[in-house]
Amino acid sequence: MKRKFLILIAVLMLLSCQMVLAESAVEELDPVSRIYTFTLNGDTYTLPCRVTDFTENGWDLGGGTLDANTYARTIGFHKGGSEYVTFEVMNDTEEDGVELAKLKVVSVKVEQSFADVDGNEFETLDGLHLGMTLDEVKALYGEPSTEKSSYIGYHFQEQYEIDTLRGLGDAYIGEDSLYLYKGSDSDIVNRIELQFFGIAKGEAAE
């Protein structure tokens, strides 16, 4: 009887340790990595990241320069294919005329066509992907900050520090957010927009 009791105690202690480790792992991933880490065509990224993180993996984001404390959208094509992803790039320095290759990617937008067999493959660390229902999204993140007839949105300014941005003030107030758009006659997500202007701890793009 005593032996069984000791075994029971040992099992309970083991389960308790596993629960603590699991909770610790969740805390390590929350909040930035869970929402802004994603896999695109087999490669993993965490926003914000370098433009070169994408170009080194076969993406062509075009060229050009960006002046100090501004952001711009650009279309990126993967290895010369016809499918594309919309990126937002940012120059958060005081230097004008910074080349695209030296900028940061702060936003990624993928749409339904990219869910095709020959299109781009996209999924966040949480399992968020095109083709989900809005109810499935809410099961992941709870009730949205904004809900309209064509989309839902989650806004994270109160949770994330964005004071690392310099001089953006009047030019553009960065919004850390997640937007999910649906079709007019369905509840299926056909467009996902991730936007993160903050700097993830340990993931700052220099």
GROMACS .gro file of C-alpha atoms in nm:
model
  206
    1MET     CA    1   0.000   0.000   0.000
    2LYS     CA    2   0.283   0.235   0.094
    3ARG     CA    3   0.462   0.154  -0.235
    4LYS     CA    4   0.149   0.239  -0.437
    5PHE     CA    5   0.112   0.564  -0.246
    6LEU     CA    6   0.472   0.662  -0.322
    7ILE     CA    7   0.423   0.580  -0.691
    8LEU     CA    8   0.110   0.796  -0.697
    9ILE     CA    9   0.299   1.086  -0.538
   10ALA     CA   10   0.579   1.048  -0.795
   11VAL     CA   11   0.332   1.052  -1.084
   12LEU     CA   12   0.159   1.362  -0.949
   13MET     CA   13   0.494   1.540  -0.909
   14LEU     CA   14   0.590   1.448  -1.267
   15LEU     CA   15   0.261   1.581  -1.402
   16SER     CA   16   0.306   1.899  -1.200
   17CYS     CA   17   0.653   1.953  -1.347
   18GLN     CA   18   0.522   1.897  -1.700
   19MET     CA   19   0.246   2.154  -1.644
   20VAL     CA   20   0.496   2.411  -1.516
   21LEU     CA   21   0.723   2.352  -1.816
   22ALA     CA   22   0.429   2.382  -2.055
   23GLU     CA   23   0.316   2.708  -1.896
   24SER     CA   24   0.674   2.838  -1.911
   25ALA     CA   25   0.698   2.754  -2.281
   26VAL     CA   26   0.374   2.942  -2.351
   27GLU     CA   27   0.498   3.245  -2.161
   28GLU     CA   28   0.821   3.246  -2.363
   29LEU     CA   29   0.621   3.256  -2.686
   30ASP     CA   30   0.373   3.518  -2.566
   31PRO     CA   31   0.298   3.764  -2.703
   32VAL     CA   32   0.523   3.851  -2.997
   33SER     CA   33   0.645   3.516  -3.125
   34ARG     CA   34   0.304   3.351  -3.115
   35ILE     CA   35   0.146   3.612  -3.339
   36TYR     CA   36   0.427   3.743  -3.556
   37THR     CA   37   0.629   3.430  -3.626
   38PHE     CA   38   0.524   3.258  -3.948
   39THR     CA   39   0.644   3.014  -4.211
   40LEU     CA   40   0.637   3.126  -4.573
   41ASN     CA   41   0.733   2.874  -4.841
   42GLY     CA   42   0.923   2.661  -4.593
   43ASP     CA   43   1.121   2.942  -4.424
   44THR     CA   44   1.042   3.093  -4.084
   45TYR     CA   45   1.042   3.465  -4.002
   46THR     CA   46   0.956   3.685  -3.703
   47LEU     CA   47   0.848   4.045  -3.763
   48PRO     CA   48   1.022   4.281  -3.771
   49CYS     CA   49   1.307   4.130  -3.969
   50ARG     CA   50   1.555   4.228  -4.236
   51VAL     CA   51   1.466   4.258  -4.604
   52THR     CA   52   1.769   4.037  -4.668
   53ASP     CA   53   1.608   3.759  -4.461
   54PHE     CA   54   1.360   3.728  -4.749
   55THR     CA   55   1.590   3.800  -5.043
   56GLU     CA   56   1.837   3.537  -4.923
   57ASN     CA   57   1.550   3.285  -4.937
   58GLY     CA   58   1.463   3.359  -5.298
   59TRP     CA   59   1.231   3.659  -5.271
   60ASP     CA   60   1.258   3.957  -5.507
   61LEU     CA   61   1.121   4.268  -5.332
   62GLY     CA   62   1.229   4.511  -5.602
   63GLY     CA   63   1.465   4.805  -5.547
   64GLY     CA   64   1.479   5.172  -5.466
   65THR     CA   65   1.546   5.379  -5.155
   66LEU     CA   66   1.350   5.515  -4.860
   67ASP     CA   67   1.397   5.841  -4.672
   68ALA     CA   68   1.432   5.877  -4.295
   69ASN     CA   69   1.144   5.774  -4.069
   70THR     CA   70   0.912   5.654  -4.342
   71TYR     CA   71   0.759   5.329  -4.462
   72ALA     CA   72   0.641   5.199  -4.799
   73ARG     CA   73   0.468   4.897  -4.952
   74THR     CA   74   0.636   4.673  -5.203
   75ILE     CA   75   0.533   4.359  -5.391
   76GLY     CA   76   0.758   4.057  -5.349
   77PHE     CA   77   0.780   3.763  -5.591
   78HIS     CA   78   0.922   3.427  -5.485
   79LYS     CA   79   1.193   3.282  -5.711
   80GLY     CA   80   1.051   3.439  -6.025
   81GLY     CA   81   0.705   3.289  -5.979
   82SER     CA   82   0.372   3.452  -6.056
   83GLU     CA   83   0.249   3.442  -5.694
   84TYR     CA   84   0.333   3.742  -5.478
   85VAL     CA   85   0.311   3.875  -5.123
   86THR     CA   86   0.269   4.239  -5.019
   87PHE     CA   87   0.535   4.364  -4.779
   88GLU     CA   88   0.573   4.690  -4.585
   89VAL     CA   89   0.930   4.806  -4.535
   90MET     CA   90   1.048   5.075  -4.295
   91ASN     CA   91   1.342   5.308  -4.254
   92ASP     CA   92   1.340   5.401  -3.884
   93THR     CA   93   1.672   5.586  -3.900
   94GLU     CA   94   1.755   5.955  -3.952
   95GLU     CA   95   1.930   5.876  -4.282
   96ASP     CA   96   1.769   5.959  -4.618
   97GLY     CA   97   1.804   5.745  -4.928
   98VAL     CA   98   1.855   5.410  -4.753
   99GLU     CA   99   1.857   5.120  -5.001
  100LEU     CA  100   1.580   4.860  -4.981
  101ALA     CA  101   1.828   4.585  -4.898
  102LYS     CA  102   1.915   4.765  -4.571
  103LEU     CA  103   1.556   4.815  -4.456
  104LYS     CA  104   1.327   4.621  -4.220
  105VAL     CA  105   1.013   4.429  -4.310
  106VAL     CA  106   0.736   4.525  -4.066
  107SER     CA  107   0.426   4.389  -4.242
  108VAL     CA  108   0.324   4.091  -4.455
  109LYS     CA  109  -0.006   4.043  -4.638
  110VAL     CA  110  -0.109   3.713  -4.800
  111GLU     CA  111  -0.433   3.647  -4.991
  112GLN     CA  112  -0.650   3.351  -5.086
  113SER     CA  113  -0.486   3.283  -5.422
  114PHE     CA  114  -0.170   3.195  -5.232
  115ALA     CA  115  -0.345   2.891  -5.083
  116ASP     CA  116  -0.337   2.721  -5.427
  117VAL     CA  117  -0.125   2.410  -5.469
  118ASP     CA  118   0.135   2.599  -5.670
  119GLY     CA  119   0.107   2.918  -5.465
  120ASN     CA  120   0.283   3.044  -5.155
  121GLU     CA  121   0.246   2.843  -4.834
  122PHE     CA  122   0.182   3.055  -4.524
  123GLU     CA  123   0.114   2.964  -4.159
  124THR     CA  124   0.184   3.136  -3.828
  125LEU     CA  125   0.333   2.968  -3.524
  126ASP     CA  126  -0.018   2.949  -3.379
  127GLY     CA  127  -0.146   2.761  -3.684
  128LEU     CA  128  -0.321   3.061  -3.837
  129HIS     CA  129  -0.363   3.014  -4.212
  130LEU     CA  130  -0.586   3.101  -4.506
  131GLY     CA  131  -0.907   2.902  -4.530
  132MET     CA  132  -0.986   2.910  -4.157
  133THR     CA  133  -1.323   3.030  -4.032
  134LEU     CA  134  -1.350   3.344  -3.820
  135ASP     CA  135  -1.473   3.128  -3.532
  136GLU     CA  136  -1.151   2.926  -3.550
  137VAL     CA  137  -0.951   3.249  -3.539
  138LYS     CA  138  -1.147   3.369  -3.235
  139ALA     CA  139  -1.075   3.038  -3.065
  140LEU     CA  140  -0.705   3.124  -3.097
  141TYR     CA  141  -0.708   3.492  -3.002
  142GLY     CA  142  -1.042   3.562  -2.837
  143GLU     CA  143  -1.285   3.836  -2.933
  144PRO     CA  144  -1.134   4.085  -3.182
  145SER     CA  145  -1.063   4.450  -3.110
  146THR     CA  146  -1.252   4.543  -3.427
  147GLU     CA  147  -1.522   4.352  -3.613
  148LYS     CA  148  -1.673   4.470  -3.942
  149SER     CA  149  -1.880   4.299  -4.211
  150SER     CA  150  -1.571   4.209  -4.416
  151TYR     CA  151  -1.296   4.164  -4.154
  152ILE     CA  152  -1.191   4.134  -3.792
  153GLY     CA  153  -0.887   4.299  -3.638
  154TYR     CA  154  -0.670   4.264  -3.329
  155HIS     CA  155  -0.473   4.568  -3.209
  156PHE     CA  156  -0.181   4.534  -2.970
  157GLN     CA  157  -0.043   4.882  -2.901
  158GLU     CA  158  -0.130   4.858  -2.532
  159GLN     CA  159   0.064   4.533  -2.502
  160TYR     CA  160   0.371   4.601  -2.713
  161GLU     CA  161   0.634   4.869  -2.670
  162ILE     CA  162   0.685   5.076  -2.986
  163ASP     CA  163   0.898   5.353  -2.836
  164THR     CA  164   1.199   5.213  -3.022
  165LEU     CA  165   1.070   5.392  -3.334
  166ARG     CA  166   1.252   5.722  -3.376
  167GLY     CA  167   1.093   6.030  -3.525
  168LEU     CA  168   0.796   5.853  -3.678
  169GLY     CA  169   0.555   6.062  -3.467
  170ASP     CA  170   0.379   6.284  -3.719
  171ALA     CA  171   0.484   6.080  -4.023
  172TYR     CA  172   0.316   5.754  -3.924
  173ILE     CA  173   0.200   5.602  -3.599
  174GLY     CA  174   0.293   5.235  -3.626
  175GLU     CA  175   0.012   4.996  -3.542
  176ASP     CA  176   0.092   4.649  -3.415
  177SER     CA  177  -0.201   4.449  -3.544
  178LEU     CA  178  -0.348   4.142  -3.709
  179TYR     CA  179  -0.627   4.173  -3.968
  180LEU     CA  180  -0.828   3.885  -4.115
  181TYR     CA  181  -1.057   3.941  -4.414
  182LYS     CA  182  -1.333   3.711  -4.533
  183GLY     CA  183  -1.532   3.660  -4.850
  184SER     CA  184  -1.860   3.848  -4.897
  185ASP     CA  185  -2.067   3.530  -4.895
  186SER     CA  186  -1.871   3.317  -4.648
  187ASP     CA  187  -1.698   3.318  -4.310
  188ILE     CA  188  -1.371   3.188  -4.452
  189VAL     CA  189  -1.050   3.390  -4.412
  190ASN     CA  190  -0.915   3.484  -4.756
  191ARG     CA  191  -0.661   3.749  -4.655
  192ILE     CA  192  -0.426   3.780  -4.359
  193GLU     CA  193  -0.232   4.094  -4.268
  194LEU     CA  194   0.037   4.088  -4.000
  195GLN     CA  195   0.179   4.427  -3.901
  196PHE     CA  196   0.435   4.478  -3.626
  197PHE     CA  197   0.628   4.804  -3.584
  198GLY     CA  198   0.759   4.715  -3.239
  199ILE     CA  199   1.086   4.537  -3.180
  200ALA     CA  200   1.054   4.179  -3.058
  201LYS     CA  201   1.284   4.099  -2.770
  202GLY     CA  202   1.590   3.927  -2.913
  203GLU     CA  203   1.466   3.971  -3.269
  204ALA     CA  204   1.561   4.335  -3.334
  205ALA     CA  205   1.672   4.390  -3.693
  206GLU     CA  206   1.979   4.612  -3.683
   0.00000   0.00000   0.00000
